[in-house]
CSV table of C-alpha atoms in Angstrom, one decimal:
chain,number,residue,atom,x,y,z
A,7,GLN,CA,18.3,-3.7,-1.9
A,8,VAL,CA,15.5,-1.7,-1.0
A,9,GLN,CA,14.1,-1.2,2.7
A,10,LEU,CA,10.5,-0.1,3.3
A,11,VAL,CA,9.1,1.9,6.0
A,12,GLY,CA,5.1,2.1,6.2
A,13,SER,CA,3.6,4.6,8.5
A,14,GLY,CA,0.3,6.4,9.0
A,15,GLY,CA,-1.9,3.6,10.5
A,16,GLY,CA,-4.1,4.4,13.4
A,17,LEU,CA,-7.8,4.2,14.8
A,18,VAL,CA,-10.4,5.9,12.6
A,19,GLN,CA,-14.3,5.9,12.8
A,20,PRO,CA,-16.0,4.4,10.2
A,21,GLY,CA,-16.5,6.6,7.0
A,22,GLY,CA,-13.3,8.3,8.3
A,23,SER,CA,-10.2,8.7,5.7
A,24,LEU,CA,-6.4,7.8,6.4
A,25,ARG,CA,-3.3,8.0,4.6
A,26,LEU,CA,-0.5,5.4,4.6
A,27,SER,CA,3.1,6.3,3.4
A,28,CYS,CA,5.7,3.8,2.6
A,29,ALA,CA,9.2,5.4,2.4
A,30,ALA,CA,11.8,3.4,0.3
A,31,SER,CA,15.6,3.6,1.3
A,32,GLY,CA,17.9,2.9,-1.6
A,33,SER,CA,18.2,3.9,-5.3
A,34,SER,CA,15.9,3.0,-8.2
A,35,PHE,CA,12.6,3.3,-6.6
A,36,SER,CA,11.0,4.2,-9.8
A,37,ILE,CA,11.7,0.9,-11.3
A,38,TYR,CA,9.9,-1.0,-8.9
A,39,ALA,CA,6.2,-2.1,-9.1
A,40,MET,CA,4.5,-1.3,-5.6
A,41,GLY,CA,1.7,-2.3,-3.7
A,42,TRP,CA,0.0,-2.7,-0.4
A,43,TYR,CA,-1.3,-5.6,1.3
A,44,ARG,CA,-3.2,-6.5,4.6
A,45,GLN,CA,-3.6,-9.2,6.8
A,46,ALA,CA,-6.9,-9.2,9.3
A,47,PRO,CA,-6.7,-11.5,12.2
A,48,GLY,CA,-7.3,-15.2,11.3
A,49,LYS,CA,-7.1,-14.2,7.6
A,50,GLN,CA,-4.8,-14.4,5.0
A,51,ARG,CA,-2.6,-11.7,3.5
A,52,GLU,CA,-4.6,-10.4,0.6
A,53,LEU,CA,-3.6,-7.6,-2.0
A,54,VAL,CA,-5.2,-4.2,-1.4
A,55,ALA,CA,-3.9,-2.2,-4.1
A,56,ARG,CA,-0.9,-2.3,-6.7
A,57,ILE,CA,0.8,0.3,-8.9
A,58,SER,CA,3.3,-0.3,-11.9
A,59,SER,CA,6.6,1.1,-12.1
A,60,GLY,CA,5.4,3.7,-14.6
A,61,GLY,CA,9.1,4.3,-15.8
A,62,ASN,CA,10.3,7.8,-14.7
A,63,THR,CA,6.7,9.1,-14.3
A,64,ASN,CA,4.6,8.7,-11.3
A,65,TYR,CA,1.4,7.1,-13.4
A,66,GLY,CA,1.7,3.6,-13.3
A,67,SER,CA,-0.9,1.4,-13.9
A,68,THR,CA,-3.0,0.4,-11.0
A,69,ASN,CA,-5.3,-2.3,-9.7
A,70,TYR,CA,-7.4,-2.7,-6.7
A,71,ALA,CA,-9.3,-5.3,-4.8
A,72,ASP,CA,-13.0,-5.4,-5.5
A,73,SER,CA,-13.4,-4.4,-1.6
A,74,VAL,CA,-11.6,-1.4,-1.8
A,75,ARG,CA,-12.0,-0.1,-5.3
A,76,GLY,CA,-13.7,3.5,-5.5
A,77,ARG,CA,-12.4,4.2,-2.0
A,78,PHE,CA,-8.8,3.6,-1.9
A,79,THR,CA,-6.3,4.9,-4.4
A,80,ILE,CA,-2.5,4.3,-4.5
A,81,PRO,CA,-0.5,7.4,-5.9
A,82,ARG,CA,3.3,7.3,-6.1
A,83,ASP,CA,6.1,10.0,-6.1
A,84,ASN,CA,9.1,8.7,-7.3
A,85,ALA,CA,11.1,12.2,-6.6
A,86,ARG,CA,10.3,11.0,-2.2
A,87,ASN,CA,10.7,7.4,-2.8
A,88,THR,CA,7.4,7.1,-1.4
A,89,VAL,CA,4.1,5.3,-2.2
A,90,TYR,CA,0.9,6.0,-0.4
A,91,LEU,CA,-2.5,4.6,0.4
A,92,GLN,CA,-5.0,7.0,0.5
A,93,MET,CA,-8.2,5.3,2.2
A,94,ASN,CA,-11.4,6.9,2.2
A,95,SER,CA,-14.8,5.8,3.5
A,96,LEU,CA,-13.3,3.3,5.6
A,97,LYS,CA,-15.3,0.4,7.1
A,98,PRO,CA,-14.7,-1.9,10.3
A,99,GLU,CA,-13.9,-4.6,7.8
A,100,ASP,CA,-10.8,-2.8,6.7
A,101,THR,CA,-9.4,-3.5,10.0
A,102,ALA,CA,-5.7,-5.1,9.3
A,103,VAL,CA,-2.4,-4.7,9.4
A,104,TYR,CA,-1.2,-2.9,6.0
A,105,TYR,CA,2.1,-3.9,4.5
A,106,CYS,CA,4.2,-2.2,1.9
A,107,ASN,CA,5.5,-4.1,-1.0
A,108,ALA,CA,8.1,-3.5,-3.5
A,109,ARG,CA,8.5,-6.0,-6.8
A,110,PHE,CA,11.0,-6.1,-9.7
A,111,GLY,CA,10.6,-9.2,-12.0
A,112,PRO,CA,9.9,-12.8,-10.7
A,113,THR,CA,12.4,-12.8,-8.2
A,114,VAL,CA,13.0,-9.3,-6.5
A,115,ASN,CA,10.1,-8.9,-3.6
A,116,HIS,CA,10.7,-6.6,-0.6
A,117,TRP,CA,8.2,-6.3,2.5
A,118,GLY,CA,8.0,-3.4,5.1
A,119,LYS,CA,6.8,-4.1,8.5
A,120,GLY,CA,3.2,-3.4,8.8
A,121,THR,CA,1.1,-0.6,9.9
A,122,LEU,CA,-2.1,-1.3,11.8
A,123,VAL,CA,-5.3,0.2,10.9
A,124,THR,CA,-8.2,0.0,13.2
A,125,VAL,CA,-11.7,1.4,11.9
A,126,SER,CA,-13.9,1.4,14.6
A,127,SER,CA,-16.4,3.7,16.3
């Protein structure tokens, strides 16, 4: 069992940057594929970015939603049991609650509590 704690949300102006963190408790963090999802008011939750386990390295393969590709990155630090979401060039449409996710195989799926990101002037 792994527990996920997301942090780093807040209010930022358009064009600004923010870094979200997701700290995982428990062992074997490196085996999980990690992801960030978001849910804006009145919309369904959507995938923002995902990074594969990468084995014993921090360099898993990544994929991004078209809307954030080139602006967001999802590095992971297995030694710290943490995955990040670095968000640059933020836009008002990035406003949402962001959720961290850990997945292993078809049946293991953990969610963290969300952290709110508001992009507004």
